Short mmCIF file of C-alpha atoms and ligand atoms in Angstrom, two decimals:
data_model
loop_
_atom_site.label_atom_id
_atom_site.label_comp_id
_atom_site.label_asym_id
_atom_site.label_seq_id
_atom_site.Cartn_x
_atom_site.Cartn_y
_atom_site.Cartn_z
CA UNK W 1 -24.16 35.77 63.11
CA UNK W 2 -22.04 38.60 64.45
CA UNK W 3 -19.38 37.71 66.99
CA UNK W 4 -19.51 41.15 68.48
CA UNK W 5 -20.76 41.12 72.05
CA UNK W 6 -22.76 43.98 73.50
CA UNK W 7 -22.40 45.46 76.97
CA UNK W 8 -25.19 47.79 78.06
CA UNK W 9 -24.74 50.29 80.88
CA UNK W 10 -28.01 51.40 82.49
CA UNK W 11 -27.81 54.94 83.90
CA UNK W 12 -25.64 57.89 82.89
CA UNK W 13 -24.71 59.33 86.29
CA UNK W 14 -21.03 59.45 87.22
CA UNK W 15 -21.04 55.69 87.90
CA UNK W 16 -22.39 54.75 84.46
CA UNK W 17 -20.22 57.37 82.75
CA UNK W 18 -17.05 56.14 84.44
CA UNK W 19 -17.96 52.59 83.45
CA UNK W 20 -18.54 53.73 79.86
CA UNK W 21 -15.22 55.61 79.76
CA UNK W 22 -13.15 52.71 81.11
CA UNK W 23 -14.98 50.14 79.01
CA UNK W 24 -14.49 52.07 75.77
CA UNK W 25 -10.83 52.53 76.66
CA UNK W 26 -10.36 48.78 77.23
CA UNK W 27 -12.21 47.88 74.03
CA UNK W 28 -10.02 50.24 71.99
CA UNK W 29 -6.70 49.50 73.65
CA UNK W 30 -7.16 45.73 73.51
CA UNK W 31 -9.09 45.70 70.27
CA UNK W 32 -11.86 43.64 71.87
CA UNK W 33 -14.82 42.44 69.78
CA UNK W 34 -17.30 44.25 72.03
CA UNK W 35 -19.79 47.02 71.55
CA UNK W 36 -20.85 49.43 74.27
CA UNK W 37 -24.16 51.17 74.84
CA UNK W 38 -25.19 53.56 77.62
CA UNK W 39 -28.90 54.07 78.19
CA UNK W 40 -30.03 57.09 80.23
CA UNK W 41 -33.63 57.78 81.22
CA UNK W 42 -33.39 61.57 81.46
CA UNK W 43 -32.51 64.17 78.85
CA UNK W 44 -28.96 64.69 80.11
CA UNK W 45 -25.91 62.87 81.39
CA UNK W 46 -24.44 63.40 84.87
CA UNK W 47 -27.30 62.28 87.17
CA UNK W 48 -26.76 64.08 90.46
CA UNK W 49 -23.78 66.04 89.15
CA UNK W 50 -25.24 69.22 87.73
CA UNK W 51 -23.64 72.65 87.48
CA UNK W 52 -25.53 75.82 86.52
CA UNK W 53 -23.78 78.98 85.32
CA UNK W 54 -25.77 82.14 86.05
CA UNK W 55 -24.80 85.84 86.03
CA UNK W 56 -21.12 84.93 86.42
CA UNK W 57 -21.79 82.53 89.33
CA UNK W 58 -21.06 78.80 89.17
CA UNK W 59 -23.77 76.99 91.09
CA UNK W 60 -23.60 73.32 92.02
CA UNK W 61 -27.05 71.81 92.19
CA UNK W 62 -25.82 68.45 93.50
CA UNK W 63 -22.33 67.57 94.78
CA UNK W 64 -19.88 70.45 94.89
CA UNK W 65 -16.60 68.57 95.25
CA UNK W 66 -14.88 65.28 96.00
CA UNK W 67 -12.33 64.21 98.57
CA UNK W 68 -8.84 64.74 97.15
CA UNK W 69 -7.35 61.78 99.05
CA UNK W 70 -9.63 59.31 97.26
CA UNK W 71 -7.72 58.22 94.20
CA UNK W 72 -10.39 57.06 91.71
CA UNK W 73 -11.64 60.59 90.99
CA UNK W 74 -8.14 62.11 90.78
CA UNK W 75 -7.07 59.29 88.47
CA UNK W 76 -10.10 59.78 86.22
CA UNK W 77 -9.44 63.55 86.10
CA UNK W 78 -5.87 62.78 84.98
CA UNK W 79 -7.09 60.31 82.36
CA UNK W 80 -9.43 62.94 80.97
CA UNK W 81 -6.70 65.59 80.82
CA UNK W 82 -8.41 67.70 83.49
CA UNK W 83 -5.54 68.03 85.97
CA UNK W 84 -5.06 71.73 85.16
CA UNK W 85 -8.75 72.35 85.78
CA UNK W 86 -8.68 70.96 89.33
CA UNK W 87 -9.15 73.48 92.14
CA UNK W 88 -8.77 72.86 95.86
CA UNK W 89 -11.21 74.38 98.31
CA UNK W 90 -10.21 77.46 100.26
CA UNK W 91 -9.69 76.61 103.90
CA UNK W 92 -10.93 78.56 106.87
CA UNK W 93 -12.66 78.20 110.18
CA UNK W 94 -15.71 75.96 110.14
CA UNK W 95 -18.42 76.07 112.76
CA UNK W 96 -21.11 74.00 114.43
CA UNK W 97 -24.34 75.62 115.39
CA UNK W 98 -25.47 74.32 118.77
CA UNK W 99 -28.50 75.87 120.45
CA UNK W 100 -28.37 79.44 119.22
CA UNK W 101 -24.61 79.84 119.00
CA UNK W 102 -21.95 79.17 116.39
CA UNK W 103 -19.02 77.32 117.93
CA UNK W 104 -15.66 76.91 116.29
CA UNK W 105 -14.96 73.32 115.26
CA UNK W 106 -12.54 72.12 117.96
CA UNK W 107 -9.15 71.55 116.38
CA UNK W 108 -8.06 67.94 116.16
CA UNK W 109 -11.64 66.75 115.58
CA UNK W 110 -11.71 64.01 112.98
CA UNK W 111 -15.33 63.57 111.86
CA UNK W 112 -16.15 65.01 115.26
CA UNK W 113 -14.04 62.51 117.17
CA UNK W 114 -11.51 64.19 119.45
CA UNK W 115 -7.89 63.40 118.70
CA UNK W 116 -6.55 66.22 120.90
CA UNK W 117 -7.80 66.61 124.43
CA UNK W 118 -7.24 70.34 125.08
CA UNK W 119 -9.43 71.88 122.35
CA UNK W 120 -12.33 69.73 123.57
CA UNK W 121 -11.82 70.61 127.19
CA UNK W 122 -11.89 74.32 126.33
CA UNK W 123 -14.78 74.14 123.83
CA UNK W 124 -17.98 75.84 124.92
CA UNK W 125 -20.03 73.29 122.99
CA UNK W 126 -20.22 70.71 125.74
CA UNK W 127 -21.20 70.61 129.40
CA UNK W 128 -18.70 69.35 131.98
CA UNK W 129 -20.67 66.10 132.19
CA UNK W 130 -20.61 65.80 128.38
CA UNK W 131 -16.83 66.20 128.36
CA UNK W 132 -16.36 63.66 131.14
CA UNK W 133 -18.62 61.19 129.38
CA UNK W 134 -16.73 61.61 126.10
CA UNK W 135 -13.49 60.89 128.01
CA UNK W 136 -14.93 57.49 129.02
CA UNK W 137 -13.76 56.25 125.62
CA UNK W 138 -10.26 56.22 127.10
CA UNK W 139 -11.23 53.66 129.75
CA UNK W 140 -14.14 51.66 128.31
CA UNK W 141 -13.33 48.04 127.42
CA UNK W 142 -13.07 46.94 123.77
CA UNK W 143 -16.42 45.19 123.74
CA UNK W 144 -17.58 42.17 121.77
CA UNK W 145 -17.08 41.82 118.05
CA UNK W 146 -20.35 42.46 116.20
CA UNK W 147 -21.12 42.10 112.50
CA UNK W 148 -22.79 45.48 112.30
CA UNK W 149 -24.40 48.11 114.49
CA UNK W 150 -25.72 51.63 114.07
CA UNK W 151 -23.26 54.49 113.83
CA UNK W 152 -25.23 56.25 116.56
CA UNK W 153 -25.16 53.23 118.88
CA UNK W 154 -21.41 52.81 118.43
CA UNK W 155 -20.55 56.47 119.07
CA UNK W 156 -23.08 56.95 121.85
CA UNK W 157 -21.53 54.02 123.70
CA UNK W 158 -17.99 55.35 123.30
CA UNK W 159 -18.61 59.09 123.87
CA UNK W 160 -22.13 59.64 125.25
CA UNK W 161 -25.07 61.45 123.68
CA UNK W 162 -23.81 65.01 123.93
CA UNK W 163 -20.67 64.67 121.82
CA UNK W 164 -22.62 62.59 119.32
CA UNK W 165 -25.55 64.96 118.98
CA UNK W 166 -23.60 68.22 119.04
CA UNK W 167 -20.68 67.29 116.86
CA UNK W 168 -20.45 63.82 115.32
CA UNK W 169 -24.04 63.58 114.11
CA UNK W 170 -24.21 66.90 112.22
CA UNK W 171 -20.94 66.12 110.45
CA UNK W 172 -21.80 62.56 109.48
CA UNK W 173 -25.39 63.16 108.54
CA UNK W 174 -24.16 66.09 106.46
CA UNK W 175 -22.68 63.46 104.17
CA UNK W 176 -25.51 60.94 104.16
CA UNK W 177 -28.56 63.07 105.13
CA UNK W 178 -29.42 60.08 107.26
CA UNK W 179 -30.46 59.04 110.73
CA UNK W 180 -27.27 58.21 112.58
CA UNK W 181 -29.16 55.77 114.81
CA UNK W 182 -30.20 53.69 111.80
CA UNK W 183 -27.12 54.00 109.61
CA UNK W 184 -24.75 51.07 109.35
CA UNK W 185 -21.32 51.49 110.91
CA UNK W 186 -19.78 48.83 108.70
CA UNK W 187 -21.17 50.23 105.44
CA UNK W 188 -20.06 53.79 106.20
CA UNK W 189 -17.06 53.95 108.55
CA UNK W 190 -15.79 50.40 109.17
CA UNK W 191 -12.35 51.91 109.88
CA UNK W 192 -13.68 53.43 113.14
CA UNK W 193 -14.83 50.00 114.31
CA UNK W 194 -11.55 48.37 113.32
CA UNK W 195 -9.46 51.11 114.98
CA UNK W 196 -11.47 50.83 118.17
CA UNK W 197 -11.26 47.02 118.22
CA UNK W 198 -7.50 47.17 117.73
CA UNK W 199 -6.67 50.00 120.13
CA UNK W 200 -9.62 49.66 122.55
CA UNK W 201 -10.04 53.45 122.76
CA UNK W 202 -11.10 55.14 119.51
CA UNK W 203 -9.43 58.40 120.58
CA UNK W 204 -6.14 56.64 121.29
CA UNK W 205 -6.41 54.57 118.13
CA UNK W 206 -6.91 57.65 115.97
CA UNK W 207 -4.05 59.44 117.71
CA UNK W 208 -1.79 56.53 116.80
CA UNK W 209 -2.98 55.90 113.27
CA UNK W 210 -3.82 59.30 111.83
CA UNK W 211 -1.07 60.90 109.77
CA UNK W 212 0.63 63.59 111.84
CA UNK W 213 0.10 67.09 110.42
CA UNK W 214 3.25 68.30 108.69
CA UNK W 215 4.90 71.22 110.45
CA UNK W 216 4.58 74.20 108.16
CA UNK W 217 3.95 77.85 108.53
CA UNK W 218 1.73 78.06 105.46
CA UNK W 219 -2.01 77.46 105.28
CA UNK W 220 -3.20 73.86 105.16
CA UNK W 221 -4.29 72.83 101.64
CA UNK W 222 -8.00 72.08 101.20
CA UNK W 223 -9.14 68.46 101.38
CA UNK W 224 -11.52 68.68 98.41
CA UNK W 225 -11.29 69.14 94.68
CA UNK W 226 -13.66 70.67 92.19
CA UNK W 227 -12.99 72.06 88.71
CA UNK W 228 -12.61 75.68 87.63
CA UNK W 229 -16.00 75.55 85.93
CA UNK W 230 -17.65 73.21 88.40
CA UNK W 231 -18.04 69.49 88.85
CA UNK W 232 -20.01 68.96 85.65
CA UNK W 233 -16.65 69.35 83.88
CA UNK W 234 -16.23 65.63 84.64
CA UNK W 235 -19.47 64.80 82.85
CA UNK W 236 -18.75 66.94 79.79
CA UNK W 237 -15.22 65.54 79.45
CA UNK W 238 -16.43 61.93 79.49
CA UNK W 239 -19.28 62.76 77.13
CA UNK W 240 -16.75 64.15 74.65
CA UNK W 241 -14.59 61.04 74.83
CA UNK W 242 -17.41 58.60 74.19
CA UNK W 243 -18.00 57.56 70.58
CA UNK W 244 -21.05 59.10 68.96
CA UNK W 245 -23.38 56.12 68.89
CA UNK W 246 -22.75 55.04 72.49
CA UNK W 247 -25.26 57.16 74.44
CA UNK W 248 -29.06 57.05 74.19
CA UNK W 249 -30.75 59.83 76.16
CA UNK W 250 -34.45 60.03 77.07
CA UNK W 251 -34.51 56.25 77.10
CA UNK W 252 -35.30 54.29 80.25
CA UNK W 253 -34.72 50.60 80.58
CA UNK W 254 -38.16 49.38 81.66
CA UNK W 255 -37.63 45.67 81.83
CA UNK W 256 -34.86 43.12 81.43
CA UNK W 257 -35.52 39.54 80.36
CA UNK W 258 -33.02 36.75 80.65
CA UNK W 259 -32.75 34.72 77.44
CA UNK W 260 -30.89 31.54 76.61
CA UNK W 261 -27.92 33.65 75.55
CA UNK W 262 -27.73 36.97 77.31
CA UNK W 263 -30.49 39.47 77.99
CA UNK W 264 -33.18 41.48 76.24
CA UNK W 265 -33.63 45.02 77.50
CA UNK W 266 -37.01 46.57 76.81
CA UNK W 267 -36.70 50.32 76.47
CA UNK W 268 -39.23 53.08 77.12
CA UNK W 269 -39.23 53.97 73.40
CA UNK W 270 -40.58 50.51 72.60
CA UNK W 271 -37.29 49.16 71.27
CA UNK W 272 -35.54 46.06 72.56
CA UNK W 273 -31.76 45.77 72.85
CA UNK W 274 -29.82 42.55 73.15
CA UNK W 275 -26.98 42.44 75.65
CA UNK W 276 -24.36 39.89 76.59
CA UNK W 277 -23.56 41.74 79.81
CA UNK W 278 -25.34 44.54 81.68
CA UNK W 279 -23.96 47.06 84.16
CA UNK W 280 -26.78 48.42 86.30
CA UNK W 281 -25.66 51.91 87.33
CA UNK W 282 -29.11 53.21 88.25
CA UNK W 283 -30.45 53.61 91.83
CA UNK W 284 -31.34 50.48 93.84
CA UNK W 285 -35.11 51.02 93.55
CA UNK W 286 -34.98 50.52 89.77
CA UNK W 287 -33.82 46.90 90.16
CA UNK W 288 -36.99 45.30 91.59
CA UNK W 289 -38.96 47.04 88.80
CA UNK W 290 -36.66 46.18 85.91
CA UNK W 291 -36.27 42.56 87.06
CA UNK W 292 -39.86 42.24 88.31
CA UNK W 293 -39.96 38.49 87.55
CA UNK W 294 -37.28 37.87 90.24
CA UNK W 295 -37.63 38.43 93.97
CA UNK W 296 -33.91 38.64 94.76
CA UNK W 297 -34.06 42.44 94.68
CA UNK W 298 -36.98 42.68 97.13
CA UNK W 299 -34.72 44.00 99.91
CA UNK W 300 -34.12 47.09 97.77
CA UNK W 301 -37.84 47.95 98.06
CA UNK W 302 -37.24 48.41 101.77
CA UNK W 303 -33.99 50.38 101.41
CA UNK W 304 -34.85 54.00 102.29
CA UNK W 305 -33.65 57.13 100.50
CA UNK W 306 -33.97 60.61 101.94
CA UNK W 307 -34.80 63.86 100.21
CA UNK W 308 -32.89 67.10 100.50
CA UNK W 309 -32.93 70.47 98.77
CA UNK W 310 -30.09 72.87 98.43
CA UNK W 311 -30.60 76.55 98.17
CA UNK W 312 -28.02 78.79 96.53
CA UNK W 313 -28.52 82.47 97.32
CA UNK W 314 -26.56 85.12 95.40
CA UNK W 315 -26.02 88.50 97.02
CA UNK W 316 -24.08 91.66 96.58
CA UNK W 317 -21.42 91.54 99.29
CA UNK W 318 -22.81 94.79 100.74
CA UNK W 319 -26.06 92.97 101.65
CA UNK W 320 -24.25 90.92 104.28
CA UNK W 321 -23.87 93.31 107.19
CA UNK W 322 -22.62 90.77 109.72
CA UNK W 323 -20.41 88.17 108.12
CA UNK W 324 -18.55 85.32 109.74
CA UNK W 325 -14.86 84.66 109.35
CA UNK W 326 -15.04 81.15 107.97
CA UNK W 327 -16.27 78.82 105.29
CA UNK W 328 -19.50 77.52 106.77
CA UNK W 329 -21.30 75.62 109.49
CA UNK W 330 -23.30 72.50 110.13
CA UNK W 331 -26.28 72.51 112.45
CA UNK W 332 -26.67 70.27 115.48
CA UNK W 333 -30.03 68.52 115.35
CA UNK W 334 -30.88 69.83 118.83
CA UNK W 335 -30.94 73.36 117.47
CA UNK W 336 -34.17 75.00 116.44
CA UNK W 337 -33.17 75.37 112.77
CA UNK W 338 -34.49 73.89 109.57
CA UNK W 339 -31.31 74.41 107.57
CA UNK W 340 -28.88 71.56 108.21
CA UNK W 341 -25.71 73.09 106.77
CA UNK W 342 -24.50 76.28 105.20
CA UNK W 343 -21.45 76.99 103.04
CA UNK W 344 -20.04 80.42 102.32
CA UNK W 345 -19.33 79.27 98.82
CA UNK W 346 -17.62 82.54 97.82
CA UNK W 347 -14.98 81.79 100.46
CA UNK W 348 -14.73 78.03 100.10
CA UNK W 349 -14.78 78.11 96.30
CA UNK W 350 -13.82 81.68 95.28
CA UNK W 351 -13.87 80.80 91.56
CA UNK W 352 -17.65 80.36 91.77
CA UNK W 353 -18.44 83.98 92.60
CA UNK W 354 -17.77 87.29 90.82
CA UNK W 355 -15.80 89.99 92.68
CA UNK W 356 -17.89 91.93 95.18
CA UNK W 357 -20.60 89.24 95.35
CA UNK W 358 -21.44 86.53 97.87
CA UNK W 359 -22.83 83.04 97.29
CA UNK W 360 -24.39 81.23 100.24
CA UNK W 361 -25.48 77.61 99.80
CA UNK W 362 -27.69 75.95 102.41
CA UNK W 363 -29.28 72.55 102.78
CA UNK W 364 -32.74 71.71 104.09
CA UNK W 365 -34.29 68.27 104.57
CA UNK W 366 -33.37 65.72 107.21
CA UNK W 367 -34.99 62.67 108.78
CA UNK W 368 -38.13 64.03 110.46
CA UNK W 369 -38.22 67.10 108.20
CA UNK W 370 -38.64 65.81 104.68
CA UNK W 371 -41.76 67.90 103.94
CA UNK W 372 -39.65 71.03 103.65
CA UNK W 373 -38.37 69.81 100.28
CA UNK W 374 -41.92 70.02 98.87
CA UNK W 375 -42.49 73.66 99.82
CA UNK W 376 -42.46 76.35 97.14
CA UNK W 377 -39.26 78.16 96.20
CA UNK W 378 -40.47 81.29 97.99
CA UNK W 379 -41.26 79.38 101.19
CA UNK W 380 -37.90 77.58 101.21
CA UNK W 381 -36.00 80.82 100.56
CA UNK W 382 -37.84 82.50 103.42
CA UNK W 383 -37.04 79.63 105.81
CA UNK W 384 -33.37 79.76 104.83
CA UNK W 385 -33.09 83.55 105.17
CA UNK W 386 -34.82 83.48 108.55
CA UNK W 387 -32.38 80.84 109.80
CA UNK W 388 -29.37 82.65 108.35
CA UNK W 389 -30.37 85.89 110.01
CA UNK W 390 -30.16 84.24 113.40
CA UNK W 391 -26.36 84.35 113.05
CA UNK W 392 -25.67 86.72 110.16
CA UNK W 393 -27.21 90.05 109.33
CA UNK W 394 -28.43 89.99 105.75
CA UNK W 395 -30.34 93.14 104.93
CA UNK W 396 -31.23 92.73 101.26
CA UNK W 397 -33.11 90.11 99.31
CA UNK W 398 -30.92 87.77 97.28
CA UNK W 399 -30.21 88.90 93.70
CA UNK W 400 -31.42 85.45 92.73
CA UNK W 401 -31.80 82.01 94.21
CA UNK W 402 -31.42 78.54 92.70
CA UNK W 403 -33.23 75.75 94.53
CA UNK W 404 -32.44 72.15 93.70
CA UNK W 405 -34.72 69.48 95.07
CA UNK W 406 -33.37 65.96 95.34
CA UNK W 407 -36.24 63.63 96.09
CA UNK W 408 -35.29 60.19 97.44
CA UNK W 409 -31.81 60.90 96.19
CA UNK W 410 -29.72 59.96 99.20
CA UNK W 411 -29.67 56.15 99.55
CA UNK W 412 -29.52 55.09 103.17
CA UNK W 413 -27.11 52.37 104.22
CA UNK W 414 -28.98 51.08 107.25
CA UNK W 415 -27.63 48.42 109.63
CA UNK W 416 -26.96 45.19 107.71
CA UNK W 417 -26.53 46.99 104.35
CA UNK W 418 -23.28 45.28 103.38
CA UNK W 419 -24.64 41.82 104.06
CA UNK W 420 -27.82 42.52 102.12
CA UNK W 421 -25.88 43.78 99.08
CA UNK W 422 -23.52 40.80 99.27
CA UNK W 423 -26.51 38.43 99.38
CA UNK W 424 -28.08 40.07 96.32
CA UNK W 425 -24.77 39.93 94.42
CA UNK W 426 -24.36 36.30 95.29
CA UNK W 427 -27.84 35.43 94.04
CA UNK W 428 -27.29 37.48 90.88
CA UNK W 429 -24.18 35.49 90.20
CA UNK W 430 -26.34 32.35 89.95
CA UNK W 431 -29.60 33.71 88.57
CA UNK W 432 -28.45 36.62 86.44
CA UNK W 433 -24.89 35.89 85.34
CA UNK W 434 -23.42 38.82 83.42
CA UNK W 435 -25.46 41.48 85.25
CA UNK W 436 -23.44 43.69 87.58
CA UNK W 437 -24.36 46.34 90.16
CA UNK W 438 -22.56 49.65 90.59
CA UNK W 439 -23.34 53.05 92.05
CA UNK W 440 -24.23 55.12 95.02
CA UNK W 441 -26.85 52.72 96.36
CA UNK W 442 -24.32 49.99 96.98
CA UNK W 443 -20.74 50.64 98.01
CA UNK W 444 -20.26 54.29 98.83
CA UNK W 445 -22.08 57.44 97.85
CA UNK W 446 -19.10 59.76 97.33
CA UNK W 447 -18.23 60.66 93.74
CA UNK W 448 -14.86 58.79 93.95
CA UNK W 449 -16.64 55.69 95.34
CA UNK W 450 -19.06 55.79 92.40
CA UNK W 451 -16.21 56.12 89.89
CA UNK W 452 -14.44 53.21 91.53
CA UNK W 453 -17.57 51.05 91.34
CA UNK W 454 -18.00 51.94 87.66
CA UNK W 455 -14.45 50.87 86.90
CA UNK W 456 -14.80 47.68 88.94
CA UNK W 457 -18.01 46.74 87.15
CA UNK W 458 -16.15 47.01 83.84
CA UNK W 459 -13.50 44.59 85.09
CA UNK W 460 -16.25 42.18 86.21
CA UNK W 461 -18.09 42.40 82.89
CA UNK W 462 -14.90 41.86 80.87
CA UNK W 463 -13.90 38.88 82.99
CA UNK W 464 -17.38 37.42 82.52
CA UNK W 465 -17.33 37.83 78.73
CA UNK W 466 -13.91 36.20 78.53
CA UNK W 467 -15.10 33.07 80.37
P1 FAD Q 1 -27.00 59.03 89.77
O1 FAD Q 1 -26.26 60.28 89.65
O2 FAD Q 1 -28.30 59.02 90.51
O3 FAD Q 1 -27.24 58.47 88.29
C1 FAD Q 1 -28.13 57.42 88.01
C2 FAD Q 1 -28.71 57.66 86.62
O4 FAD Q 1 -29.53 56.56 86.28
C3 FAD Q 1 -29.58 58.90 86.52
O5 FAD Q 1 -29.07 59.75 85.52
C4 FAD Q 1 -30.96 58.36 86.18
O6 FAD Q 1 -31.70 59.20 85.34
C5 FAD Q 1 -30.62 57.05 85.51
N1 FAD Q 1 -31.69 56.05 85.54
C6 FAD Q 1 -32.50 55.72 86.57
N2 FAD Q 1 -33.34 54.73 86.20
C7 FAD Q 1 -33.03 54.41 84.93
C8 FAD Q 1 -33.57 53.47 84.01
N3 FAD Q 1 -34.56 52.63 84.33
N4 FAD Q 1 -33.02 53.41 82.76
C9 FAD Q 1 -32.00 54.24 82.40
N5 FAD Q 1 -31.49 55.17 83.25
C10 FAD Q 1 -31.98 55.24 84.50
N6 FAD Q 1 -20.76 63.22 96.74
C11 FAD Q 1 -19.51 63.75 96.88
O7 FAD Q 1 -18.51 63.04 96.68
N7 FAD Q 1 -19.34 65.07 97.22
C12 FAD Q 1 -20.39 65.91 97.45
O8 FAD Q 1 -20.20 67.11 97.68
C13 FAD Q 1 -21.71 65.37 97.35
N8 FAD Q 1 -22.80 66.16 97.54
C14 FAD Q 1 -24.03 65.69 97.19
C15 FAD Q 1 -25.12 66.57 97.23
C16 FAD Q 1 -26.38 66.14 96.84
C17 FAD Q 1 -27.53 67.10 96.84
C18 FAD Q 1 -26.58 64.79 96.43
C19 FAD Q 1 -27.95 64.32 95.99
C20 FAD Q 1 -25.51 63.91 96.41
C21 FAD Q 1 -24.23 64.36 96.80
N9 FAD Q 1 -23.12 63.50 96.75
C22 FAD Q 1 -21.85 64.00 96.95
C23 FAD Q 1 -23.27 62.09 96.35
C24 FAD Q 1 -22.98 61.90 94.86
O9 FAD Q 1 -23.31 63.05 94.13
C25 FAD Q 1 -23.80 60.75 94.30
O10 FAD Q 1 -23.71 59.62 95.15
C26 FAD Q 1 -23.35 60.35 92.90
O11 FAD Q 1 -23.30 61.48 92.04
C27 FAD Q 1 -24.29 59.28 92.37
O12 FAD Q 1 -23.89 58.87 91.09
P2 FAD Q 1 -24.58 57.61 90.39
O13 FAD Q 1 -24.10 57.60 89.00
O14 FAD Q 1 -24.35 56.38 91.20
O15 FAD Q 1 -26.14 57.89 90.46
#
């Protein structure tokens, strides 16, 4: 009998790929008697990370960047020798569309929360009552400790509805495509709760704890990174590092059986693979199906995911008669728009667009407007152009458009999410030892969070196999 133990990673998105990279590295560096396999249902690696090159444009169909302050992605880029490929976003004015008007993002707003009083007082985005209500945060008591609450409930209590709906909500739901009144505070921004509990006022707490901007005359560096040729550079670089026999594409894991020693994974091609440890890096809704004989994953059947589509429109610069001096805007939900956000990609990421051209990337799809994602390409393009022309003046049809639909792709961390995931993990520990969860459904949807979870799952699997 072979003493070599097998670790199978299910799912080849950035979570599974990061796990595969770090696991292979550990196996090689420490000369471990382990074999690694990555099983991916679709015909390509990368999952939601997908970059298309067309007519000299670089078009991101899923994520377009990651936060530069989050170390796991920067570290992985360094490991892969991609540091020279990293590009920071171009900075510029960003806007919020409220009613029919684009308003400049008030300076000092951190995720929409005021940290400077003056820019808010002078902003045309809020009524006098709205401003006074937001100022209540400075005098409201700390309030009781609670295990979890909705993001909306928390912010509405501190700042009132107007600040939340006009500013905080469009920014936060831009990240999660979620309903702020259902999303969990503790699973998304626990730091806001902790800051408020410690300093009583969230505004004052942020003023005290946020790093002070360095005095400099130059332009502020962008907060995000991508790569010269787009985010899929990450995927390709990991793919190249992995040994040849590691990845199986077009192969879904349909079912996993626990055996006396380890697990049997039944694959969609009819084969069965034995594993001593399994890293599940596929979305939450795959778990109840794959482990259908257990009910510990039942909560994941109730965990919602929302659908969005992004629409990249390529123009000749001359087609845009009235441009805006900035990098993009998000849309307040009280506005009569179907697009939820728009990026002037040629300004934010100049390397994506040939000279003399413009690339505009918009999102549609939000809670209460999911049907839009199912419309035809022509219908979606028309909706987007109609909305854009309310603030810009675009006279020509786009040279081409690329529409990417992401159905049920944004997992929603609703109130109680952290506790539910912890409960599942705890039960897995007893019932399914050696199976580990990682990925955007569990502990953070950002690319760096997914990479971090992939690396952590490797550490867990290695510790388990050593026992
Ligand atoms: P996925 O990428 O979903 O990968 C899971 C993989 O598992 C898939 O390849 C799937 O085919 C496979 N799979 C599923 N079932 C099985 C099975 N039974 N057997 C085998 N394989 C299976 N994050 C940022 O940081 N910055 C952004 O700008 C940003 N923008 C985004 C824009 C959009 C439109 C979307 C959808 C997400 C965005 N995100 C962004 C979030 C981020 O892209 C994702 O959270 C992250 O890429 C998810 O990675 P993952 O590996 O966990 O999951």
